Amino acid sequence: MSTTPLTASDTDTICAITTPPGRSGVGIIRVSGPGSAQIAEQLLHFVPKPRYAHYCPFFDKSSELLDQGIALFFPGPNSFTGEDILELQGHGGHFVLDNLLQAVMSSGARLARPGEFTERAFLNNKIDLAQAEAIADLIDSSSREAARSAVRTLQGEFSRLIERLAESIIHLRVYLEAAIDFTDEEIDFLSEGRISERLSDIISQLDEVLAQARQGALIREGMSVVIAGKPNAGKSSLLNALAGKDSAIVTDIAGTTRDVLSEQINIDGMPLHITDTAGLRHSSDIVEQEGIRRALLAVKNADRVLLMVDSSQEQVDQYNLCSYLTSPGFGELSNSVELSRITIIQNKADLTGEESAYLSASNASDPAVIRLSAKQKSGITLLKQHLKDCMGFQDTREGGFIARRRHLDALSKARECLQQATVQLDQHGAAELVAEDLRHAHQHLGEITGQFSTDDLLGRIFSSFCVGK
C-alpha cells in the first residue's frame, strides 16, 4: 500500500470524545480535518490562535450556550494527524459531552472510526506503523515496564533499529548489483568475500534486534501459566502466593475449585497470566466434570504448566512423570501438554521438613522440579525466577521497546531470507538469487514500519484501537 499523504480535498472532518465514558472533571472532544477551522468558528464564534489555550464558551448552531472550557487549534501539517485539529476541553459529564459532540457533528464533522486519528497520522507520515501500534500498547500497558517500553517505541527506538537494518540491506544490494553489472572486471566481487562478510554482519545485527523484540513481546503479552494437579495438592494456595492476595478459596476439602480462576500479576516487569484449575480426578459430579474439561483446555493453551504434587503423599520427579501422567485421572492431561512445558512443583515442603529448592534436571529436555511450600510462601522466589528463565525474560531498566507477534514474524522471515541468501552465495555463487533474497528481506522489514503494507493489515491494526485515538 502506498503511504501517500492524505490531502484536505479527499478526507472528511472527523470527531470523537477522547476521554473514557463516565463522570469526570474534564471531558475532551477532538476534531480533525479540513473543516476544523469552520467548526471552531461556528462553536466558538472565532478561530483560536494556533497552539494557544483559549478559555471560552462553547455554543451550538443556534448560539445556545452548551459549556465553557479550553479550546486549542493546531493547523496542519504541524499537528498529530497532519491535518487541522480542534480540541475542546469541557466538563466531563455524559450529557454535556454528548450535546457538544452533537453540535460538532451538526457543523459538518462525522464520528471517527476506532483508531482513525492515529491512522491519519500514519497515512500523513507523521508516525510509522510501529509507532502507531505503540500508542495502543501504551494505553493498554499492564505494567510500568510495558508503559516505558511502549513510550520508547513511540519515540522511534524500534523503528530506528529497523531502518538501520534496511539501510544495511540496501547498501549490500547496491554493492551486489555492481558485482553483477561489472562481471568483466579483473576483481571478482563475489569470490573476494566482501558480500559474504557484509551479509553475515547484517544477520548478526538482525539477531540482536530479534532478541530485543522477543523481550518486548514478553513485556507486552506476558506469559500464560496454568496450575494443574490432583485435588488438594495446593494449587489455590500457590495462586494466592504468586498473586500476593487471597484470590482463590483454600480449604482442606478436596474439589473446592470447580472452575478456572485467573489472575494477572507482574514479575519484575513481565506480565504473568496465571490460572488455577479444578483438581484432576475421576468424578461423577457434572459440575466438577465441566471444571476438569475447562482445566484440560487451559493446560493445552498454556505457555507453562505447573504440575502441583502433594509431596507429603506421593513423590513425583522427572523420572516417573510419564507414568504419573498416565495414572487414573491424568490420562487426558498426558495428551494435552508436552513434557517440555511442564514444571513439577513438589508442594508442602513444610510437612515433609525439606528445604525449598530448585532441583535441576540431568538432561536439559527433562522437566524442572521445584520444591516449595505454597502455604508458607517459601520457594516462591525460586519459582518466579524459573518462570522468567523459561520465557527468556531479562529484567532491564535501560533500552528496550515494545513489540508484537507480527513484528517477530516479520523479523524471522527477514532472517530466513538472509540465511537463504547466504546459502545461494556460498554454495552456488548465484548473485541474482542473492539479490532477490535481499529484496524479500527488505520487504519483510518494511512491513514492520508500514513501508510495505496492505489495506487488510491496516484495517486489522487500527480497528483494534479505541474510538478517539
CSV table of C-alpha atoms in Angstrom, one decimal:
chain,number,residue,atom,x,y,z
A,1,MET,CA,0.0,0.0,0.0
A,2,SER,CA,1.2,3.5,-0.8
A,3,THR,CA,1.7,5.9,2.1
A,4,THR,CA,1.0,9.0,0.0
A,5,PRO,CA,-0.2,11.7,2.4
A,6,LEU,CA,-3.9,12.4,2.5
A,7,THR,CA,-5.0,15.9,1.4
A,8,ALA,CA,-7.7,18.2,2.6
A,9,SER,CA,-9.7,17.6,-0.6
A,10,ASP,CA,-10.1,13.8,-0.1
A,11,THR,CA,-10.7,13.5,3.6
A,12,ASP,CA,-13.7,14.1,5.8
A,13,THR,CA,-13.6,16.0,9.0
A,14,ILE,CA,-13.9,13.6,11.9
A,15,CYS,CA,-14.7,13.9,15.6
A,16,ALA,CA,-14.8,11.9,18.8
A,17,ILE,CA,-14.9,12.0,22.5
A,18,THR,CA,-11.3,11.1,23.5
A,19,THR,CA,-11.9,10.7,27.3
A,20,PRO,CA,-13.3,7.5,28.7
A,21,PRO,CA,-17.1,7.2,29.3
A,22,GLY,CA,-18.3,8.2,32.7
A,23,ARG,CA,-18.4,11.2,35.0
A,24,SER,CA,-15.2,13.3,35.3
A,25,GLY,CA,-13.9,16.8,35.9
A,26,VAL,CA,-12.8,17.3,32.3
A,27,GLY,CA,-14.0,15.8,29.0
A,28,ILE,CA,-12.3,16.2,25.7
A,29,ILE,CA,-13.6,16.2,22.1
A,30,ARG,CA,-11.1,16.1,19.2
A,31,VAL,CA,-11.8,17.2,15.7
A,32,SER,CA,-9.5,16.6,12.7
A,33,GLY,CA,-9.8,17.5,9.1
A,34,PRO,CA,-10.2,20.4,6.7
A,35,GLY,CA,-13.4,21.6,8.4
A,36,SER,CA,-11.9,22.1,11.8
A,37,ALA,CA,-11.5,25.9,11.5
A,38,GLN,CA,-15.0,26.3,10.2
A,39,ILE,CA,-16.4,24.2,13.1
A,40,ALA,CA,-14.4,26.4,15.5
A,41,GLU,CA,-16.0,29.5,14.0
A,42,GLN,CA,-19.5,28.1,14.5
A,43,LEU,CA,-19.0,26.7,18.0
A,44,LEU,CA,-16.7,29.4,19.4
A,45,HIS,CA,-17.5,32.3,17.2
A,46,PHE,CA,-13.8,32.7,16.4
A,47,VAL,CA,-10.9,30.6,15.2
A,48,PRO,CA,-8.4,30.1,18.1
A,49,LYS,CA,-4.8,31.3,17.7
A,50,PRO,CA,-2.7,28.3,16.8
A,51,ARG,CA,-1.2,26.4,19.7
A,52,TYR,CA,-2.7,28.8,22.2
A,53,ALA,CA,-5.2,27.8,25.0
A,54,HIS,CA,-8.3,29.9,24.9
A,55,TYR,CA,-10.8,29.8,27.8
A,56,CYS,CA,-14.1,30.5,26.2
A,57,PRO,CA,-17.8,29.5,25.9
A,58,PHE,CA,-19.0,26.7,23.5
A,59,PHE,CA,-22.2,27.3,21.5
A,60,ASP,CA,-24.4,25.2,19.3
A,61,LYS,CA,-25.5,26.3,15.8
A,62,SER,CA,-28.3,28.3,17.4
A,63,SER,CA,-25.8,30.2,19.5
A,64,GLU,CA,-27.2,28.5,22.6
A,65,LEU,CA,-24.6,28.1,25.4
A,66,LEU,CA,-23.6,24.4,25.8
A,67,ASP,CA,-20.5,24.7,28.1
A,68,GLN,CA,-17.3,26.6,28.6
A,69,GLY,CA,-13.7,25.4,28.8
A,70,ILE,CA,-10.4,25.3,26.9
A,71,ALA,CA,-10.2,25.5,23.1
A,72,LEU,CA,-7.0,24.5,21.2
A,73,PHE,CA,-6.3,24.8,17.5
A,74,PHE,CA,-3.4,23.1,15.7
A,75,PRO,CA,-3.2,23.9,12.0
A,76,GLY,CA,-1.8,21.1,9.7
A,77,PRO,CA,0.7,19.9,8.9
A,78,ASN,CA,2.0,20.7,12.4
A,79,SER,CA,-0.4,18.5,14.3
A,80,PHE,CA,-0.7,14.9,15.4
A,81,THR,CA,-2.7,13.8,12.3
A,82,GLY,CA,-1.0,16.2,9.9
A,83,GLU,CA,-4.4,17.9,9.4
A,84,ASP,CA,-6.1,20.9,11.1
A,85,ILE,CA,-7.1,19.8,14.6
A,86,LEU,CA,-9.5,21.4,17.0
A,87,GLU,CA,-9.6,20.2,20.6
A,88,LEU,CA,-12.4,21.2,23.0
A,89,GLN,CA,-11.8,20.6,26.7
A,90,GLY,CA,-15.1,21.0,28.6
A,91,HIS,CA,-16.7,19.4,31.7
A,92,GLY,CA,-16.8,15.6,31.8
A,93,GLY,CA,-20.5,14.9,32.3
A,94,HIS,CA,-22.1,12.5,29.9
A,95,PHE,CA,-24.8,14.8,28.7
A,96,VAL,CA,-22.6,17.8,28.5
A,97,LEU,CA,-20.1,16.0,26.2
A,98,ASP,CA,-22.9,14.4,24.2
A,99,ASN,CA,-24.5,17.7,23.5
A,100,LEU,CA,-21.2,19.2,22.5
A,101,LEU,CA,-20.4,16.2,20.2
A,102,GLN,CA,-23.8,16.6,18.5
A,103,ALA,CA,-23.1,20.3,17.9
A,104,VAL,CA,-19.7,19.4,16.3
A,105,MET,CA,-21.4,16.8,14.1
A,106,SER,CA,-24.1,19.3,13.1
A,107,SER,CA,-21.4,21.7,12.0
A,108,GLY,CA,-20.0,19.2,9.4
A,109,ALA,CA,-18.0,16.5,11.1
A,110,ARG,CA,-18.7,12.8,11.3
A,111,LEU,CA,-18.0,10.4,14.1
A,112,ALA,CA,-14.5,8.9,13.8
A,113,ARG,CA,-13.9,5.2,13.4
A,114,PRO,CA,-11.8,3.4,16.0
A,115,GLY,CA,-8.2,4.4,15.6
A,116,GLU,CA,-8.9,6.8,12.7
A,117,PHE,CA,-7.0,9.7,14.2
A,118,THR,CA,-3.8,7.6,14.5
A,119,GLU,CA,-4.5,6.1,11.1
A,120,ARG,CA,-4.5,9.6,9.6
A,121,ALA,CA,-1.2,10.3,11.4
A,122,PHE,CA,0.3,7.2,9.8
A,123,LEU,CA,-1.0,8.0,6.3
A,124,ASN,CA,0.2,11.5,6.6
A,125,ASN,CA,3.7,10.2,7.5
A,126,LYS,CA,3.7,11.8,11.0
A,127,ILE,CA,4.4,8.3,12.5
A,128,ASP,CA,5.2,4.9,11.1
A,129,LEU,CA,3.2,1.8,11.7
A,130,ALA,CA,5.3,0.5,14.7
A,131,GLN,CA,4.8,3.9,16.4
A,132,ALA,CA,1.1,3.8,15.7
A,133,GLU,CA,0.8,0.4,17.3
A,134,ALA,CA,2.9,1.7,20.3
A,135,ILE,CA,0.1,4.2,21.0
A,136,ALA,CA,-2.4,1.5,21.5
A,137,ASP,CA,0.2,-0.6,23.5
A,138,LEU,CA,0.9,2.4,25.8
A,139,ILE,CA,-2.9,2.8,26.5
A,140,ASP,CA,-3.2,-0.9,27.2
A,141,SER,CA,0.0,-1.4,29.1
A,142,SER,CA,-0.4,-3.6,32.1
A,143,SER,CA,2.9,-2.8,33.9
A,144,ARG,CA,5.3,0.1,34.4
A,145,GLU,CA,7.9,-1.6,32.2
A,146,ALA,CA,5.4,-2.1,29.5
A,147,ALA,CA,4.5,1.6,29.5
A,148,ARG,CA,8.1,2.6,29.4
A,149,SER,CA,8.8,0.3,26.5
A,150,ALA,CA,5.8,1.5,24.6
A,151,VAL,CA,7.0,5.1,25.0
A,152,ARG,CA,10.4,4.2,23.7
A,153,THR,CA,8.7,2.6,20.6
A,154,LEU,CA,6.5,5.6,20.2
A,155,GLN,CA,9.6,7.8,20.2
A,156,GLY,CA,11.0,5.7,17.3
A,157,GLU,CA,13.6,3.5,19.1
A,158,PHE,CA,12.3,0.3,17.4
A,159,SER,CA,11.8,2.0,14.0
A,160,ARG,CA,15.4,3.3,14.0
A,161,LEU,CA,16.8,-0.2,14.5
A,162,ILE,CA,14.6,-1.4,11.6
A,163,GLU,CA,15.7,1.5,9.4
A,164,ARG,CA,19.4,0.7,10.1
A,165,LEU,CA,18.9,-2.9,9.1
A,166,ALA,CA,17.0,-1.9,6.0
A,167,GLU,CA,19.8,0.6,5.1
A,168,SER,CA,22.4,-2.1,5.5
A,169,ILE,CA,20.5,-4.3,3.2
A,170,ILE,CA,20.1,-1.6,0.6
A,171,HIS,CA,23.8,-0.8,0.6
A,172,LEU,CA,24.6,-4.5,0.2
A,173,ARG,CA,22.1,-4.7,-2.7
A,174,VAL,CA,23.8,-1.8,-4.4
A,175,TYR,CA,27.2,-3.4,-3.9
A,176,LEU,CA,25.8,-6.7,-5.2
A,177,GLU,CA,24.3,-5.1,-8.3
A,178,ALA,CA,27.7,-3.7,-9.0
A,179,ALA,CA,29.2,-7.2,-8.8
A,180,ILE,CA,26.5,-8.4,-11.2
A,181,ASP,CA,26.9,-5.5,-13.7
A,182,PHE,CA,30.7,-5.5,-13.8
A,183,THR,CA,31.5,-9.2,-14.2
A,184,ASP,CA,34.2,-8.5,-16.8
A,185,GLU,CA,36.3,-6.5,-14.3
A,186,GLU,CA,39.5,-8.1,-13.0
A,187,ILE,CA,38.3,-8.1,-9.4
A,188,ASP,CA,35.7,-10.8,-8.6
A,189,PHE,CA,33.5,-9.2,-6.1
A,190,LEU,CA,31.8,-12.5,-5.1
A,191,SER,CA,34.9,-14.5,-4.6
A,192,GLU,CA,36.8,-12.0,-2.5
A,193,GLY,CA,34.3,-12.4,0.4
A,194,ARG,CA,33.1,-8.8,0.9
A,195,ILE,CA,29.5,-9.6,0.2
A,196,SER,CA,29.6,-12.7,2.4
A,197,GLU,CA,31.2,-10.7,5.2
A,198,ARG,CA,28.5,-8.0,5.0
A,199,LEU,CA,25.7,-10.5,4.8
A,200,SER,CA,27.0,-12.2,8.0
A,201,ASP,CA,27.2,-8.8,9.7
A,202,ILE,CA,23.6,-8.0,8.8
A,203,ILE,CA,22.4,-11.3,10.1
A,204,SER,CA,24.2,-10.6,13.4
A,205,GLN,CA,22.5,-7.2,13.7
A,206,LEU,CA,19.1,-8.7,12.9
A,207,ASP,CA,19.6,-11.4,15.6
A,208,GLU,CA,20.3,-8.6,18.2
A,209,VAL,CA,17.1,-6.8,17.2
A,210,LEU,CA,15.1,-10.1,17.2
A,211,ALA,CA,16.3,-10.8,20.7
A,212,GLN,CA,15.2,-7.4,21.9
A,213,ALA,CA,11.9,-7.8,20.1
A,214,ARG,CA,11.2,-11.1,21.8
A,215,GLN,CA,11.8,-9.4,25.1
A,216,GLY,CA,9.4,-6.6,24.0
A,217,ALA,CA,6.7,-9.1,23.1
A,218,LEU,CA,7.1,-10.7,26.5
A,219,ILE,CA,6.6,-7.3,28.2
A,220,ARG,CA,3.5,-6.7,26.1
A,221,GLU,CA,1.8,-10.1,26.1
A,222,GLY,CA,3.2,-11.8,29.1
A,223,MET,CA,3.3,-15.5,29.9
A,224,SER,CA,0.3,-17.8,30.3
A,225,VAL,CA,0.8,-20.2,33.3
A,226,VAL,CA,-1.7,-22.9,34.3
A,227,ILE,CA,-1.6,-24.6,37.7
A,228,ALA,CA,-2.8,-28.2,37.4
A,229,GLY,CA,-2.8,-31.4,39.5
A,230,LYS,CA,-4.9,-33.6,41.8
A,231,PRO,CA,-7.4,-32.1,44.2
A,232,ASN,CA,-6.0,-30.7,47.4
A,233,ALA,CA,-2.4,-30.5,46.1
A,234,GLY,CA,-2.2,-26.8,46.9
A,235,LYS,CA,-3.0,-25.3,43.6
A,236,SER,CA,-5.1,-22.5,45.0
A,237,SER,CA,-2.6,-21.8,47.7
A,238,LEU,CA,0.1,-21.3,45.0
A,239,LEU,CA,-2.1,-18.9,43.1
A,240,ASN,CA,-2.6,-16.9,46.2
A,241,ALA,CA,1.1,-16.9,47.0
A,242,LEU,CA,2.0,-15.7,43.5
A,243,ALA,CA,-0.8,-13.1,43.4
A,244,GLY,CA,0.0,-11.8,46.9
A,245,LYS,CA,-3.6,-11.9,47.9
A,246,ASP,CA,-6.4,-14.5,48.7
A,247,SER,CA,-7.9,-14.8,45.2
A,248,ALA,CA,-8.8,-18.4,45.5
A,249,ILE,CA,-10.7,-20.2,48.3
A,250,VAL,CA,-8.5,-22.6,50.2
A,251,THR,CA,-9.9,-25.4,52.3
A,252,ASP,CA,-9.0,-28.9,53.3
A,253,ILE,CA,-12.0,-30.2,51.3
A,254,ALA,CA,-10.9,-31.8,48.0
A,255,GLY,CA,-12.5,-30.3,44.9
A,256,THR,CA,-13.1,-26.8,46.2
A,257,THR,CA,-12.1,-25.3,42.9
A,258,ARG,CA,-14.8,-26.1,40.3
A,259,ASP,CA,-13.9,-23.6,37.6
A,260,VAL,CA,-10.8,-21.9,36.2
A,261,LEU,CA,-9.7,-18.8,38.2
A,262,SER,CA,-7.3,-16.4,36.6
A,263,GLU,CA,-5.1,-13.6,38.0
A,264,GLN,CA,-2.7,-11.2,36.3
A,265,ILE,CA,0.4,-10.4,38.2
A,266,ASN,CA,3.7,-8.8,37.4
A,267,ILE,CA,7.2,-10.3,37.9
A,268,ASP,CA,9.9,-7.6,37.5
A,269,GLY,CA,8.1,-6.1,34.5
A,270,MET,CA,6.9,-9.4,32.9
A,271,PRO,CA,3.1,-9.8,33.0
A,272,LEU,CA,2.0,-13.3,34.1
A,273,HIS,CA,-1.4,-14.6,33.3
A,274,ILE,CA,-1.8,-17.4,35.9
A,275,THR,CA,-4.8,-19.8,36.1
A,276,ASP,CA,-5.9,-22.1,38.9
A,277,THR,CA,-7.9,-25.1,37.7
A,278,ALA,CA,-10.1,-27.8,39.1
A,279,GLY,CA,-8.4,-30.8,40.5
A,280,LEU,CA,-7.9,-33.7,38.0
A,281,ARG,CA,-9.6,-36.9,39.1
A,282,HIS,CA,-12.5,-39.2,38.1
A,283,SER,CA,-15.7,-37.6,39.2
A,284,SER,CA,-19.4,-38.4,38.7
A,285,ASP,CA,-20.3,-34.8,39.6
A,286,ILE,CA,-21.5,-33.0,36.4
A,287,VAL,CA,-20.3,-29.6,37.6
A,288,GLU,CA,-16.9,-30.9,38.5
A,289,GLN,CA,-16.6,-32.7,35.2
A,290,GLU,CA,-17.1,-29.4,33.4
A,291,GLY,CA,-14.4,-27.8,35.6
A,292,ILE,CA,-12.0,-30.6,34.7
A,293,ARG,CA,-12.8,-30.2,31.0
A,294,ARG,CA,-12.0,-26.5,31.3
A,295,ALA,CA,-8.8,-27.3,33.2
A,296,LEU,CA,-7.6,-29.5,30.4
A,297,LEU,CA,-8.4,-26.9,27.8
A,298,ALA,CA,-6.4,-24.3,29.8
A,299,VAL,CA,-3.5,-26.7,30.0
A,300,LYS,CA,-3.5,-27.2,26.3
A,301,ASN,CA,-3.2,-23.5,25.6
A,302,ALA,CA,-0.7,-22.6,28.3
A,303,ASP,CA,2.9,-21.4,27.8
A,304,ARG,CA,3.9,-23.2,31.0
A,305,VAL,CA,2.1,-25.8,33.2
A,306,LEU,CA,2.9,-26.0,36.9
A,307,LEU,CA,2.1,-29.6,37.9
A,308,MET,CA,1.3,-29.5,41.6
A,309,VAL,CA,2.1,-32.6,43.7
A,310,ASP,CA,1.4,-33.1,47.4
A,311,SER,CA,4.9,-34.3,48.3
A,312,SER,CA,3.7,-35.4,51.7
A,313,GLN,CA,1.5,-38.0,50.0
A,314,GLU,CA,3.5,-39.0,46.9
A,315,GLN,CA,6.8,-38.4,45.2
A,316,VAL,CA,6.9,-37.2,41.5
A,317,ASP,CA,10.0,-36.1,39.7
A,318,GLN,CA,11.4,-36.2,36.1
A,319,TYR,CA,11.9,-40.0,36.2
A,320,ASN,CA,8.4,-41.1,37.0
A,321,LEU,CA,6.5,-38.2,35.4
A,322,CYS,CA,5.3,-40.1,32.4
A,323,SER,CA,3.8,-42.9,34.4
A,324,TYR,CA,2.3,-40.3,36.8
A,325,LEU,CA,0.5,-38.5,33.9
A,326,THR,CA,-1.0,-41.7,32.6
A,327,SER,CA,-2.3,-42.8,36.0
A,328,PRO,CA,-6.1,-42.7,36.6
A,329,GLY,CA,-7.4,-39.2,36.3
A,330,PHE,CA,-4.5,-38.0,34.3
A,331,GLY,CA,-4.9,-39.8,31.0
A,332,GLU,CA,-6.2,-36.8,29.2
A,333,LEU,CA,-3.6,-34.5,30.7
A,334,SER,CA,-0.8,-36.5,29.2
A,335,ASN,CA,-2.3,-35.9,25.7
A,336,SER,CA,-2.8,-32.2,26.3
A,337,VAL,CA,0.7,-31.0,27.1
A,338,GLU,CA,4.3,-31.6,26.1
A,339,LEU,CA,6.7,-32.6,28.8
A,340,SER,CA,8.9,-29.6,27.8
A,341,ARG,CA,6.1,-27.2,29.0
A,342,ILE,CA,5.8,-28.8,32.4
A,343,THR,CA,7.4,-27.8,35.7
A,344,ILE,CA,6.9,-30.2,38.6
A,345,ILE,CA,6.0,-28.4,41.8
A,346,GLN,CA,6.7,-30.6,44.9
A,347,ASN,CA,4.4,-28.8,47.3
A,348,LYS,CA,4.0,-29.0,51.1
A,349,ALA,CA,7.7,-29.0,52.0
A,350,ASP,CA,6.6,-27.6,55.4
A,351,LEU,CA,5.1,-31.0,56.1
A,352,THR,CA,8.0,-33.1,54.8
A,353,GLY,CA,10.6,-31.0,56.6
A,354,GLU,CA,12.6,-30.4,53.4
A,355,GLU,CA,14.2,-27.2,52.3
A,356,SER,CA,12.8,-25.3,49.3
A,357,ALA,CA,15.0,-25.9,46.3
A,358,TYR,CA,15.3,-25.8,42.6
A,359,LEU,CA,16.2,-29.4,41.5
A,360,SER,CA,18.0,-29.1,38.2
A,361,ALA,CA,17.4,-31.9,35.7
A,362,SER,CA,20.3,-34.0,34.5
A,363,ASN,CA,19.0,-33.7,31.0
A,364,ALA,CA,18.1,-30.3,29.6
A,365,SER,CA,15.0,-31.7,27.9
A,366,ASP,CA,13.6,-33.1,31.2
A,367,PRO,CA,11.1,-31.0,33.2
A,368,ALA,CA,12.4,-28.9,36.0
A,369,VAL,CA,11.4,-29.7,39.6
A,370,ILE,CA,10.9,-27.1,42.3
A,371,ARG,CA,10.3,-28.0,45.9
A,372,LEU,CA,8.4,-25.4,47.9
A,373,SER,CA,5.7,-24.6,50.4
A,374,ALA,CA,2.8,-22.6,48.9
A,375,LYS,CA,1.2,-22.3,52.4
A,376,GLN,CA,4.4,-20.9,54.0
A,377,LYS,CA,5.3,-19.0,50.8
A,378,SER,CA,8.8,-20.5,50.9
A,379,GLY,CA,10.4,-21.1,47.5
A,380,ILE,CA,8.1,-18.7,45.7
A,381,THR,CA,11.1,-16.5,44.7
A,382,LEU,CA,12.7,-19.6,43.1
A,383,LEU,CA,9.6,-20.2,41.1
A,384,LYS,CA,9.3,-16.7,39.9
A,385,GLN,CA,12.9,-16.7,38.7
A,386,HIS,CA,12.2,-20.1,37.0
A,387,LEU,CA,9.2,-18.6,35.1
A,388,LYS,CA,11.4,-15.7,33.9
A,389,ASP,CA,14.1,-18.1,32.8
A,390,CYS,CA,11.5,-20.2,30.9
A,391,MET,CA,10.5,-17.3,28.8
A,392,GLY,CA,14.0,-15.9,28.4
A,393,PHE,CA,12.9,-12.7,30.2
A,394,GLN,CA,15.7,-10.4,31.3
A,395,ASP,CA,15.0,-7.7,33.9
A,396,THR,CA,16.4,-4.5,32.4
A,397,ARG,CA,15.6,-0.8,33.0
A,398,GLU,CA,17.7,0.5,30.1
A,399,GLY,CA,16.7,0.5,26.4
A,400,GLY,CA,14.1,-1.9,25.2
A,401,PHE,CA,11.0,-1.4,23.2
A,402,ILE,CA,7.5,-3.0,22.9
A,403,ALA,CA,6.9,-5.5,20.2
A,404,ARG,CA,4.1,-7.6,18.7
A,405,ARG,CA,3.8,-11.1,17.3
A,406,ARG,CA,3.6,-9.7,13.8
A,407,HIS,CA,6.9,-7.9,14.4
A,408,LEU,CA,8.6,-11.2,15.4
A,409,ASP,CA,7.1,-12.9,12.4
A,410,ALA,CA,8.5,-10.2,10.0
A,411,LEU,CA,11.9,-10.3,11.6
A,412,SER,CA,12.0,-14.1,11.5
A,413,LYS,CA,11.0,-14.1,7.8
A,414,ALA,CA,13.6,-11.5,7.0
A,415,ARG,CA,16.3,-13.6,8.7
A,416,GLU,CA,15.2,-16.7,6.7
A,417,CYS,CA,15.7,-14.7,3.5
A,418,LEU,CA,19.1,-13.6,4.6
A,419,GLN,CA,20.1,-17.1,5.6
A,420,GLN,CA,18.8,-18.3,2.2
A,421,ALA,CA,20.9,-15.6,0.5
A,422,THR,CA,24.0,-16.9,2.4
A,423,VAL,CA,23.3,-20.4,1.0
A,424,GLN,CA,22.9,-19.1,-2.5
A,425,LEU,CA,26.2,-17.2,-2.2
A,426,ASP,CA,28.3,-19.8,-0.6
A,427,GLN,CA,27.1,-22.9,-2.4
A,428,HIS,CA,26.1,-21.6,-5.8
A,429,GLY,CA,27.6,-18.2,-6.2
A,430,ALA,CA,24.2,-17.1,-7.6
A,431,ALA,CA,24.4,-13.4,-7.4
A,432,GLU,CA,20.9,-12.8,-9.0
A,433,LEU,CA,19.2,-15.1,-6.5
A,434,VAL,CA,21.1,-13.5,-3.6
A,435,ALA,CA,19.8,-10.1,-4.8
A,436,GLU,CA,16.2,-11.4,-4.9
A,437,ASP,CA,16.5,-12.8,-1.3
A,438,LEU,CA,17.8,-9.5,-0.1
A,439,ARG,CA,14.8,-7.8,-1.7
A,440,HIS,CA,12.4,-10.0,0.1
A,441,ALA,CA,14.3,-9.5,3.4
A,442,HIS,CA,14.0,-5.7,2.9
A,443,GLN,CA,10.3,-6.1,2.2
A,444,HIS,CA,9.6,-8.1,5.4
A,445,LEU,CA,11.4,-5.4,7.4
A,446,GLY,CA,9.3,-2.7,5.7
A,447,GLU,CA,6.1,-4.5,6.9
A,448,ILE,CA,7.0,-3.6,10.5
A,449,THR,CA,7.1,0.2,9.9
A,450,GLY,CA,4.4,0.2,7.2
A,451,GLN,CA,6.7,0.9,4.3
A,452,PHE,CA,5.2,-2.2,2.7
A,453,SER,CA,1.6,-2.8,4.0
A,454,THR,CA,-1.8,-3.8,2.8
A,455,ASP,CA,-5.2,-2.3,3.4
A,456,ASP,CA,-6.2,-5.5,5.2
A,457,LEU,CA,-3.3,-5.3,7.6
A,458,LEU,CA,-4.0,-1.6,8.4
A,459,GLY,CA,-7.7,-2.4,8.9
A,460,ARG,CA,-6.9,-5.1,11.4
A,461,ILE,CA,-4.5,-2.9,13.3
A,462,PHE,CA,-6.4,0.3,13.6
A,463,SER,CA,-9.8,-1.3,14.2
A,464,SER,CA,-8.4,-2.6,17.5
A,465,PHE,CA,-7.8,1.0,18.7
A,466,CYS,CA,-10.3,2.8,21.0
A,467,VAL,CA,-12.6,5.5,19.5
A,468,GLY,CA,-11.0,8.9,19.8
A,469,LYS,CA,-7.4,7.7,19.3
